[in-house]
Tab-separated table of C-alpha atoms and ligand atoms in Angstrom:
chain	number	residue	atom	x	y	z
A	1	MET	CA	-20.350	-4.477	9.021
A	2	ALA	CA	-19.917	-8.231	8.757
A	3	GLU	CA	-17.361	-10.176	10.731
A	4	GLU	CA	-14.732	-11.906	8.609
A	5	THR	CA	-15.818	-15.452	7.880
A	6	ILE	CA	-13.395	-18.042	6.599
A	7	THR	CA	-14.400	-21.599	5.897
A	8	ILE	CA	-12.243	-23.955	7.906
A	9	ALA	CA	-10.743	-26.436	5.500
A	10	ASP	CA	-8.796	-29.551	6.313
A	11	ALA	CA	-5.076	-28.924	6.138
A	12	ARG	CA	-4.358	-29.048	2.451
A	13	ASP	CA	-1.702	-31.021	0.725
A	14	LEU	CA	0.167	-27.949	-0.416
A	15	GLY	CA	3.248	-29.639	-1.844
A	16	LYS	CA	5.874	-27.183	-3.072
A	17	VAL	CA	4.650	-23.678	-2.250
A	18	VAL	CA	5.965	-20.902	-4.484
A	19	ILE	CA	5.247	-17.292	-3.574
A	20	VAL	CA	5.893	-14.675	-6.247
A	21	GLY	CA	6.472	-11.202	-4.799
A	22	ALA	CA	8.647	-10.735	-1.701
A	23	GLY	CA	6.891	-7.689	-0.266
A	24	ALA	CA	4.641	-7.333	2.774
A	25	ALA	CA	2.106	-9.992	1.787
A	26	GLY	CA	4.441	-12.577	0.228
A	27	THR	CA	7.045	-12.477	2.979
A	28	ARG	CA	4.455	-12.502	5.748
A	29	PHE	CA	2.681	-15.464	4.146
A	30	ALA	CA	5.909	-17.496	3.848
A	31	GLN	CA	6.756	-16.875	7.482
A	32	ALA	CA	3.203	-17.490	8.709
A	33	LEU	CA	3.129	-20.809	6.880
A	34	ARG	CA	6.331	-21.904	8.595
A	35	ARG	CA	5.293	-20.605	11.997
A	36	GLY	CA	2.024	-22.470	11.532
A	37	GLY	CA	3.967	-25.721	11.242
A	38	TYR	CA	4.202	-26.316	7.497
A	39	ASP	CA	7.273	-28.437	6.772
A	40	GLY	CA	7.130	-28.721	2.971
A	41	GLU	CA	9.169	-26.773	0.436
A	42	VAL	CA	8.600	-22.983	0.487
A	43	VAL	CA	10.137	-20.754	-2.190
A	44	LEU	CA	9.876	-16.947	-2.069
A	45	VAL	CA	10.604	-15.287	-5.423
A	46	GLY	CA	11.087	-11.521	-5.719
A	47	ASP	CA	12.477	-9.183	-8.352
A	48	GLU	CA	14.118	-6.751	-5.944
A	49	ARG	CA	17.751	-7.450	-5.077
A	50	GLY	CA	17.701	-6.908	-1.326
A	51	LEU	CA	15.905	-8.548	1.578
A	52	PRO	CA	12.186	-7.821	2.128
A	53	TYR	CA	11.563	-4.473	3.837
A	54	HIS	CA	8.966	-2.168	5.341
A	55	ARG	CA	7.924	-0.323	2.166
A	56	PRO	CA	5.924	2.516	3.834
A	57	LEU	CA	9.158	3.919	5.276
A	58	LEU	CA	10.539	4.662	1.805
A	59	SER	CA	8.599	7.926	1.529
A	60	LYS	CA	9.349	8.832	5.131
A	61	GLU	CA	12.548	7.982	7.048
A	62	VAL	CA	14.478	6.412	4.152
A	63	LEU	CA	13.835	9.289	1.757
A	64	SER	CA	14.928	11.727	4.470
A	65	SER	CA	18.065	9.577	5.120
A	66	ALA	CA	17.063	9.127	8.787
A	67	LYS	CA	17.053	5.373	8.121
A	68	GLU	CA	18.810	3.039	5.715
A	69	MET	CA	17.589	-0.254	4.275
A	70	ASP	CA	19.264	-2.302	7.003
A	71	ASP	CA	17.066	-0.473	9.542
A	72	ILE	CA	13.790	-1.439	7.872
A	73	ARG	CA	14.222	-5.113	6.958
A	74	LEU	CA	11.252	-7.407	7.575
A	75	CYS	CA	13.673	-10.275	8.217
A	76	SER	CA	17.324	-11.183	7.877
A	77	ALA	CA	18.878	-13.744	5.520
A	78	GLU	CA	19.524	-15.844	8.637
A	79	ASP	CA	15.818	-15.729	9.596
A	80	LEU	CA	14.849	-17.009	6.152
A	81	ALA	CA	17.513	-19.719	6.214
A	82	GLU	CA	16.471	-20.791	9.708
A	83	GLN	CA	12.857	-21.020	8.588
A	84	GLN	CA	13.954	-22.958	5.517
A	85	ILE	CA	12.394	-20.449	3.179
A	86	GLU	CA	14.302	-20.490	-0.088
A	87	PHE	CA	14.648	-16.853	-1.132
A	88	VAL	CA	15.123	-16.367	-4.874
A	89	ARG	CA	15.886	-12.674	-5.183
A	90	GLY	CA	16.433	-10.421	-8.192
A	91	THR	CA	14.204	-12.722	-10.239
A	92	HIS	CA	11.359	-11.316	-12.300
A	93	ALA	CA	8.426	-13.570	-13.182
A	94	VAL	CA	7.507	-13.072	-16.838
A	95	GLY	CA	4.746	-15.610	-17.318
A	96	LEU	CA	2.632	-18.379	-15.844
A	97	ASP	CA	1.924	-21.799	-17.326
A	98	LEU	CA	-1.204	-23.027	-15.544
A	99	ALA	CA	-1.324	-26.432	-17.196
A	100	GLY	CA	2.335	-27.194	-16.518
A	101	LYS	CA	2.278	-25.487	-13.068
A	102	GLN	CA	5.333	-23.384	-13.864
A	103	VAL	CA	6.231	-19.781	-13.086
A	104	LEU	CA	8.213	-18.538	-16.073
A	105	ILE	CA	11.205	-16.384	-15.252
A	106	GLU	CA	13.706	-14.560	-17.418
A	107	GLU	CA	16.105	-16.304	-19.807
A	108	GLY	CA	13.672	-19.088	-20.595
A	109	GLU	CA	13.833	-20.650	-17.139
A	110	SER	CA	10.941	-21.653	-14.911
A	111	ILE	CA	10.079	-22.606	-11.328
A	112	SER	CA	7.586	-25.417	-10.755
A	113	TYR	CA	4.934	-25.238	-8.038
A	114	ASP	CA	2.173	-27.283	-6.487
A	115	THR	CA	0.661	-24.258	-4.732
A	116	LEU	CA	1.225	-20.745	-6.063
A	117	ILE	CA	0.707	-17.532	-4.111
A	118	ILE	CA	0.602	-14.375	-6.224
A	119	ALA	CA	1.777	-11.328	-4.252
A	120	THR	CA	3.388	-9.028	-6.808
A	121	GLY	CA	1.639	-5.883	-5.561
A	122	VAL	CA	1.386	-2.780	-7.716
A	123	ARG	CA	3.601	-0.499	-9.786
A	124	PRO	CA	3.378	3.308	-9.918
A	125	ARG	CA	1.424	4.828	-12.787
A	126	LEU	CA	3.141	7.405	-14.968
A	127	VAL	CA	1.887	10.686	-16.385
A	128	GLY	CA	1.535	10.950	-20.151
A	129	THR	CA	4.827	10.091	-21.778
A	130	ALA	CA	6.964	10.752	-18.695
A	131	ILE	CA	9.631	8.149	-18.122
A	132	THR	CA	11.310	7.451	-14.818
A	133	GLY	CA	14.986	7.998	-14.200
A	134	GLY	CA	16.911	11.174	-14.901
A	135	ARG	CA	14.730	14.054	-13.786
A	136	THR	CA	11.390	12.277	-13.442
A	137	HIS	CA	10.966	9.815	-10.592
A	138	THR	CA	8.495	7.415	-9.034
A	139	LEU	CA	8.820	5.905	-5.567
A	140	HIS	CA	7.912	2.299	-4.976
A	141	THR	CA	11.124	0.355	-4.439
A	142	ALA	CA	14.349	0.752	-2.481
A	143	LEU	CA	16.187	1.276	-5.760
A	144	GLU	CA	13.853	4.109	-6.739
A	145	CYS	CA	14.188	5.645	-3.270
A	146	TYR	CA	17.977	5.750	-3.450
A	147	GLY	CA	17.776	7.085	-7.024
A	148	LEU	CA	15.534	9.863	-5.779
A	149	ARG	CA	17.816	10.612	-2.842
A	150	ALA	CA	20.716	11.014	-5.252
A	151	ALA	CA	18.661	13.263	-7.546
A	152	LEU	CA	17.645	15.472	-4.622
A	153	VAL	CA	21.278	16.287	-3.886
A	154	GLY	CA	21.451	18.608	-6.875
A	155	ALA	CA	17.812	19.724	-6.960
A	156	GLN	CA	16.233	22.742	-5.263
A	157	ARG	CA	12.876	23.041	-7.072
A	158	VAL	CA	10.829	19.862	-6.759
A	159	ALA	CA	7.434	19.251	-8.362
A	160	VAL	CA	5.448	16.486	-6.669
A	161	ILE	CA	2.584	15.230	-8.815
A	162	GLY	CA	-0.290	13.579	-6.943
A	163	GLY	CA	-1.933	14.570	-3.666
A	164	GLY	CA	-2.626	11.091	-2.299
A	165	PHE	CA	-0.693	9.401	0.499
A	166	ILE	CA	2.561	8.926	-1.330
A	167	GLY	CA	2.582	12.363	-2.986
A	168	SER	CA	1.693	14.100	0.263
A	169	GLU	CA	4.300	12.214	2.284
A	170	ILE	CA	6.996	12.852	-0.321
A	171	ALA	CA	6.116	16.565	-0.413
A	172	ALA	CA	6.431	16.758	3.386
A	173	THR	CA	9.714	14.828	3.523
A	174	VAL	CA	11.317	16.768	0.670
A	175	ARG	CA	10.182	20.082	2.154
A	176	GLU	CA	11.762	19.113	5.472
A	177	LEU	CA	14.977	18.502	3.535
A	178	GLY	CA	14.885	22.211	2.656
A	179	ARG	CA	13.736	22.011	-0.971
A	180	ASP	CA	11.146	24.274	-2.620
A	181	VAL	CA	8.185	21.976	-3.166
A	182	GLU	CA	5.145	22.431	-5.355
A	183	LEU	CA	2.458	19.769	-4.802
A	184	ILE	CA	0.116	19.330	-7.764
A	185	SER	CA	-3.132	17.392	-7.453
A	186	SER	CA	-6.378	16.923	-9.338
A	187	THR	CA	-8.254	16.820	-6.009
A	188	ARG	CA	-9.360	19.925	-4.091
A	189	HIS	CA	-7.256	18.973	-1.063
A	190	PRO	CA	-4.429	16.503	-0.455
A	191	LEU	CA	-5.555	13.084	0.884
A	192	GLU	CA	-9.189	14.102	0.397
A	193	ARG	CA	-10.124	11.155	-1.799
A	194	VAL	CA	-9.488	8.579	0.922
A	195	MET	CA	-9.464	10.463	4.219
A	196	GLY	CA	-12.288	12.905	3.501
A	197	THR	CA	-12.585	16.660	3.106
A	198	TRP	CA	-11.981	17.583	6.739
A	199	ALA	CA	-8.645	15.757	6.998
A	200	GLY	CA	-7.780	16.963	3.479
A	201	GLN	CA	-8.257	20.602	4.440
A	202	HIS	CA	-6.254	20.024	7.601
A	203	VAL	CA	-3.335	18.525	5.676
A	204	ALA	CA	-3.499	21.358	3.124
A	205	ARG	CA	-3.104	23.893	5.954
A	206	VAL	CA	-0.186	21.944	7.430
A	207	HIS	CA	1.561	21.747	4.053
A	208	GLU	CA	1.126	25.482	3.523
A	209	ALA	CA	2.306	26.294	7.042
A	210	ASN	CA	5.446	24.318	6.245
A	211	GLY	CA	6.008	26.195	3.000
A	212	VAL	CA	4.769	23.665	0.424
A	213	GLN	CA	3.098	25.436	-2.474
A	214	LEU	CA	-0.193	23.764	-3.374
A	215	ARG	CA	-1.639	23.566	-6.888
A	216	MET	CA	-4.927	21.777	-6.332
A	217	SER	CA	-7.820	20.882	-8.653
A	218	THR	CA	-5.550	20.727	-11.651
A	219	ARG	CA	-4.636	17.777	-13.831
A	220	VAL	CA	-1.149	17.125	-15.184
A	221	THR	CA	-1.085	16.246	-18.875
A	222	ASP	CA	2.606	15.649	-19.407
A	223	VAL	CA	6.097	16.154	-18.056
A	224	SER	CA	8.709	17.303	-20.545
A	225	ALA	CA	12.447	17.859	-20.279
A	226	THR	CA	13.927	21.363	-20.390
A	227	SER	CA	17.602	22.290	-20.735
A	228	ASP	CA	18.060	22.319	-16.957
A	229	GLY	CA	15.098	20.418	-15.525
A	230	VAL	CA	11.495	19.518	-16.219
A	231	ARG	CA	8.319	21.297	-17.213
A	232	VAL	CA	5.070	19.932	-15.811
A	233	ASN	CA	2.253	20.766	-18.211
A	234	LEU	CA	-1.199	21.254	-16.715
A	235	ALA	CA	-4.612	20.720	-18.317
A	236	ASP	CA	-5.572	24.323	-17.472
A	237	GLY	CA	-2.716	25.563	-19.690
A	238	GLY	CA	-0.388	26.357	-16.788
A	239	THR	CA	3.095	24.953	-16.282
A	240	VAL	CA	5.361	24.229	-13.325
A	241	GLU	CA	9.117	24.426	-13.862
A	242	ALA	CA	11.285	22.332	-11.551
A	243	ASP	CA	14.671	20.647	-11.303
A	244	ILE	CA	13.020	17.260	-10.843
A	245	ALA	CA	9.475	15.864	-10.816
A	246	ILE	CA	8.245	13.048	-8.595
A	247	ILE	CA	5.132	11.229	-9.740
A	248	GLY	CA	2.785	9.785	-7.113
A	249	ILE	CA	-0.525	9.572	-8.939
A	250	GLY	CA	-1.450	6.042	-7.959
A	251	SER	CA	-0.615	2.545	-9.053
A	252	SER	CA	-1.607	-0.312	-11.311
A	253	PRO	CA	-1.532	-3.964	-10.255
A	254	ALA	CA	1.664	-5.768	-11.321
A	255	THR	CA	-0.198	-8.296	-13.469
A	256	GLN	CA	1.811	-8.074	-16.711
A	257	TRP	CA	3.339	-11.493	-16.087
A	258	LEU	CA	-0.151	-12.998	-15.725
A	259	GLU	CA	-1.587	-11.675	-18.974
A	260	ASN	CA	-2.685	-14.569	-21.197
A	261	SER	CA	-2.291	-16.993	-18.277
A	262	GLY	CA	-6.026	-17.701	-18.178
A	263	LEU	CA	-6.497	-16.254	-14.693
A	264	ASP	CA	-9.253	-13.681	-14.216
A	265	ILE	CA	-7.420	-10.328	-14.349
A	266	HIS	CA	-9.459	-7.137	-13.946
A	267	ASP	CA	-7.504	-4.340	-12.285
A	268	GLY	CA	-5.871	-7.006	-10.134
A	269	VAL	CA	-6.203	-10.754	-9.806
A	270	VAL	CA	-9.860	-11.493	-9.115
A	271	VAL	CA	-10.223	-13.786	-6.094
A	272	ASP	CA	-12.905	-14.744	-3.590
A	273	SER	CA	-12.892	-13.337	-0.064
A	274	ASP	CA	-10.227	-15.893	0.966
A	275	GLY	CA	-7.857	-15.105	-1.920
A	276	ARG	CA	-8.804	-18.105	-4.078
A	277	THR	CA	-8.500	-17.769	-7.886
A	278	GLN	CA	-10.461	-19.963	-10.303
A	279	ASP	CA	-7.458	-22.334	-10.332
A	280	GLU	CA	-7.596	-24.380	-7.137
A	281	SER	CA	-3.819	-24.329	-6.644
A	282	ILE	CA	-3.417	-20.549	-7.057
A	283	TRP	CA	-4.172	-17.772	-4.565
A	284	ALA	CA	-3.550	-14.023	-4.570
A	285	ILE	CA	-2.982	-11.702	-1.608
A	286	GLY	CA	-1.989	-8.107	-0.913
A	287	ASP	CA	-2.295	-5.047	-3.142
A	288	ILE	CA	-2.744	-7.165	-6.273
A	289	ALA	CA	-5.775	-9.102	-4.983
A	290	ARG	CA	-9.211	-7.899	-6.075
A	291	ARG	CA	-11.465	-9.676	-3.574
A	292	ARG	CA	-15.053	-10.512	-4.368
A	293	ALA	CA	-17.574	-9.978	-1.579
A	294	GLU	CA	-20.728	-12.032	-1.046
A	295	ASP	CA	-22.842	-9.353	-2.754
A	296	GLY	CA	-20.710	-9.716	-5.905
A	297	SER	CA	-18.878	-6.402	-5.516
A	298	THR	CA	-15.079	-6.458	-5.676
A	299	LEU	CA	-12.532	-4.450	-3.752
A	300	ARG	CA	-8.773	-4.066	-4.046
A	301	VAL	CA	-6.985	-2.374	-1.146
A	302	GLU	CA	-3.479	-0.903	-1.235
A	303	HIS	CA	-2.539	-0.730	2.431
A	304	TRP	CA	0.047	-2.462	4.549
A	305	THR	CA	-2.231	-3.780	7.286
A	306	SER	CA	-4.660	-5.256	4.785
A	307	ALA	CA	-1.790	-7.008	2.936
A	308	THR	CA	-0.398	-8.604	6.085
A	309	GLU	CA	-3.834	-9.562	7.429
A	310	GLN	CA	-4.665	-11.276	4.136
A	311	ALA	CA	-1.360	-13.176	4.339
A	312	ASP	CA	-2.001	-14.352	7.899
A	313	ALA	CA	-5.581	-15.346	7.122
A	314	LEU	CA	-4.598	-17.341	4.034
A	315	ALA	CA	-1.804	-19.176	5.862
A	316	ARG	CA	-4.272	-20.205	8.565
A	317	LEU	CA	-6.814	-21.306	5.978
A	318	LEU	CA	-4.320	-23.417	4.028
A	319	LEU	CA	-3.061	-24.992	7.245
A	320	GLY	CA	-6.610	-25.863	8.270
A	321	LYS	CA	-6.441	-23.674	11.358
A	322	PRO	CA	-9.487	-21.800	12.631
A	323	PRO	CA	-9.542	-18.178	11.520
A	324	VAL	CA	-8.735	-15.381	13.914
A	325	THR	CA	-12.022	-13.529	14.025
A	326	ILE	CA	-11.260	-9.886	13.473
A	327	PRO	CA	-13.680	-7.219	12.320
A	328	LYS	CA	-13.316	-6.893	8.550
A	329	LEU	CA	-12.303	-3.291	8.344
A	330	ASP	CA	-9.664	-1.292	6.529
A	331	TYR	CA	-7.027	0.385	8.673
A	332	LEU	CA	-4.583	2.849	7.223
A	333	TRP	CA	-2.220	5.513	8.369
A	334	THR	CA	0.049	8.193	6.992
A	335	ASP	CA	3.003	9.980	8.602
A	336	MET	CA	4.228	13.469	7.798
A	337	TYR	CA	5.915	16.376	9.610
A	338	GLY	CA	6.366	14.123	12.641
A	339	PHE	CA	2.682	13.282	13.156
A	340	LYS	CA	0.436	10.411	12.197
A	341	ILE	CA	-3.090	10.413	10.770
A	342	GLN	CA	-4.984	7.122	11.186
A	343	MET	CA	-8.202	5.877	9.687
A	344	PHE	CA	-10.610	2.973	10.092
A	345	GLY	CA	-13.227	2.155	7.463
A	346	HIS	CA	-13.987	4.072	4.301
A	347	ILE	CA	-16.014	7.173	3.490
A	348	PRO	CA	-18.695	6.652	0.835
A	349	ALA	CA	-20.082	9.592	-1.148
A	350	GLY	CA	-22.747	11.412	0.864
A	351	ALA	CA	-21.480	10.265	4.286
A	352	GLN	CA	-22.183	12.701	7.106
A	353	GLU	CA	-19.195	14.272	8.857
A	354	HIS	CA	-19.001	14.663	12.679
A	355	VAL	CA	-16.055	16.540	14.201
A	356	LEU	CA	-15.645	14.932	17.642
A	357	LEU	CA	-12.378	16.535	18.696
A	358	GLU	CA	-10.422	19.523	17.435
A	359	GLU	CA	-7.463	20.695	19.486
A	360	GLU	CA	-3.944	21.893	18.739
A	361	GLY	CA	-2.283	18.979	16.918
A	362	LYS	CA	-5.253	16.634	17.436
A	363	PHE	CA	-8.520	15.817	15.741
A	364	ILE	CA	-11.073	13.050	15.500
A	365	VAL	CA	-13.631	13.110	12.692
A	366	ALA	CA	-16.267	10.397	12.345
A	367	TYR	CA	-18.385	9.596	9.283
A	368	THR	CA	-21.838	8.030	9.282
A	369	VAL	CA	-24.299	6.729	6.734
A	370	ASP	CA	-27.914	6.565	7.943
A	371	GLY	CA	-26.661	7.326	11.451
A	372	ARG	CA	-24.262	4.386	11.551
A	373	LEU	CA	-20.493	4.768	11.730
A	374	CYS	CA	-18.569	3.903	8.563
A	375	ALA	CA	-15.213	5.612	9.211
A	376	VAL	CA	-13.133	7.456	11.790
A	377	VAL	CA	-10.095	9.610	10.994
A	378	GLY	CA	-7.810	10.940	13.717
A	379	ARG	CA	-4.561	12.805	14.289
A	380	GLY	CA	-2.545	12.831	17.521
A	381	VAL	CA	-4.817	10.275	19.198
A	382	ALA	CA	-2.871	7.069	18.558
A	383	GLY	CA	-3.238	5.938	22.181
A	384	ARG	CA	-7.005	5.588	21.945
A	385	PHE	CA	-7.506	5.170	18.201
A	386	MET	CA	-7.609	1.364	18.194
A	387	ARG	CA	-10.619	1.541	20.515
A	388	PHE	CA	-12.684	2.892	17.617
A	389	ARG	CA	-12.225	-0.254	15.566
A	390	THR	CA	-15.070	-2.294	17.010
A	391	ALA	CA	-17.530	0.607	16.908
A	392	VAL	CA	-16.795	1.331	13.241
A	393	ALA	CA	-16.793	-2.346	12.248
A	394	ALA	CA	-20.170	-2.846	13.926
A	395	GLY	CA	-21.630	0.396	12.523
A	396	HIS	CA	-22.558	1.722	15.957
A	397	PRO	CA	-24.191	5.161	16.318
A	398	VAL	CA	-21.687	8.026	16.443
A	399	ASP	CA	-22.723	8.963	20.026
A	400	GLU	CA	-20.856	5.909	21.285
A	401	LEU	CA	-17.557	7.472	20.249
A	402	ILE	CA	-18.072	10.711	22.141
A	403	PRO	CA	-16.840	9.461	25.570
A	404	VAL	CA	-13.742	7.893	23.943
A	405	ALA	CA	-13.070	10.945	21.781
A	406	ALA	CA	-13.427	13.518	24.568
B	501	FAD	C1	6.355	4.869	-0.752
B	501	FAD	C2	5.218	4.086	-0.159
B	501	FAD	C3	4.679	4.467	1.063
B	501	FAD	C4	3.612	3.760	1.614
B	501	FAD	N1	3.108	4.156	2.812
B	501	FAD	C5	2.087	3.469	3.370
B	501	FAD	C6	1.544	3.851	4.629
B	501	FAD	O1	1.979	4.835	5.240
B	501	FAD	N2	0.530	3.108	5.141
B	501	FAD	C7	0.024	2.017	4.481
B	501	FAD	O2	-0.909	1.371	4.978
B	501	FAD	N3	0.522	1.623	3.283
B	501	FAD	C8	1.534	2.326	2.717
B	501	FAD	N4	2.042	1.937	1.503
B	501	FAD	C9	1.439	0.778	0.823
B	501	FAD	C10	2.041	-0.533	1.348
B	501	FAD	O3	3.436	-0.478	1.277
B	501	FAD	C11	1.487	-1.667	0.487
B	501	FAD	O4	0.086	-1.727	0.705
B	501	FAD	C12	2.110	-3.012	0.818
B	501	FAD	O5	3.503	-2.975	0.640
B	501	FAD	C13	1.490	-4.083	-0.084
B	501	FAD	O6	2.164	-5.290	0.061
B	501	FAD	P1	2.257	-6.332	-1.165
B	501	FAD	O7	3.080	-7.448	-0.643
B	501	FAD	O8	0.916	-6.600	-1.704
B	501	FAD	O9	3.038	-5.561	-2.313
B	501	FAD	P2	4.521	-4.994	-2.296
B	501	FAD	O10	4.970	-4.665	-0.917
B	501	FAD	O11	4.546	-3.919	-3.326
B	501	FAD	O12	5.410	-6.229	-2.791
B	501	FAD	C14	5.322	-6.754	-4.085
B	501	FAD	C15	6.695	-7.262	-4.464
B	501	FAD	O13	6.577	-8.023	-5.670
B	501	FAD	C16	7.628	-7.639	-6.548
B	501	FAD	N5	7.224	-7.957	-7.926
B	501	FAD	C17	6.375	-7.273	-8.730
B	501	FAD	N6	6.263	-7.897	-9.924
B	501	FAD	C18	7.052	-8.994	-9.858
B	501	FAD	C19	7.345	-10.041	-10.770
B	501	FAD	N7	6.783	-10.084	-11.985
B	501	FAD	N8	8.211	-11.012	-10.383
B	501	FAD	C20	8.771	-11.000	-9.139
B	501	FAD	N9	8.522	-10.033	-8.234
B	501	FAD	C21	7.670	-9.044	-8.588
B	501	FAD	C22	7.781	-6.158	-6.290
B	501	FAD	O14	9.019	-5.648	-6.760
B	501	FAD	C23	7.675	-6.140	-4.770
B	501	FAD	O15	8.915	-6.419	-4.183
B	501	FAD	C24	3.095	2.636	0.923
B	501	FAD	C25	3.634	2.255	-0.314
B	501	FAD	C26	4.687	2.976	-0.855
B	501	FAD	C27	5.258	2.574	-2.199
């Protein structure tokens, strides 16, 4: 796979930099710009009320109440003040005026910019007519997490819809809280779509061993209210009755505020490999950015490491600093039942599977296409996992991993 290449530009005259979206990418970018020596005006605008935080922990330690928001902050108010980053919180962007260089916010107000960074991430998708709140929940923000925690107090039967990362993690956390959990997914195994069949089967066994009831290969058509809970209606005619339902079926880019702006919006903000939109003063990073590769294909990634790496790379580019050359490779992880599964790369259809290690509580599975590595997935091997990065990024033969895996 190709090394990341970033054209070194002269330090740009950025003027007033406005970042919309105070999540992983937006916050990291603001701080990287300051750390890189930028001394102009930097404004970070976000619609959540609290300080930026480590979102992945919502479905893990915060949902289980092992941690509270103060434990997972990305920075304090003092840090932001010290770095002279103006933090405009609880403010939702509703539109963008490209010609006037204004971010439109509620109540007819606006924030002017010279350079705009779009980092508004994604929002959870819903099922059919289901609405959040009450007995049907999604989990993306701190507010939603605390709403779900409150709902769990009086709930014993919990239906979790969606067998991806978020659904699987929620099912594990809620089960560990002692609730009866039914996990419903259209895939054959949880996590299968991203982490492959082997890891998917492994996670299915772990869920079942922990008492989660699995309903796989079935699509949810709707969630309706009953007198004392919810009924999840399935495409195969079946139903699941529960006290509450939690929907984790994936997300859509938070681009509503950019509709009609004139930017290229296609399942995300379409940008080049550096994050550049067609407007020279506007860039997009993080989950919302659909990056165009040299071969014309586009890719949007919804993972923490990718969001923060994009933020760091863009800050360096805009400051005219040489790029840090890192292999361009997706890294992701998931935590459940006290263990971590990690992954480098991605698994295309038809990739060949190689089980390199299978022990109690540990595995390493590699994937190849035409004999060259494209992905590695591992559990319980965090100490050596990072050593696989170069081999996967370079597409080495799988044999090279055997001494590291053993
Ligand atoms: C529950 C959960 C668990 C996760 N677990 C993992 C994991 O284990 N591993 C992993 O790699 N990734 C995980 N992720 C994904 C990871 O959190 C994201 O990839 C990462 O947060 C993306 O960063 P971002 O800055 O692009 O978007 P976000 O962090 O989503 O930040 C976007 C911010 O913009 C705000 N916003 C949206 N619209 C507007 C608007 N119009 N005006 C103002 N503000 C707006 C949002 O409220 C949000 O605060 C998880 C995500 C969730 C929800």
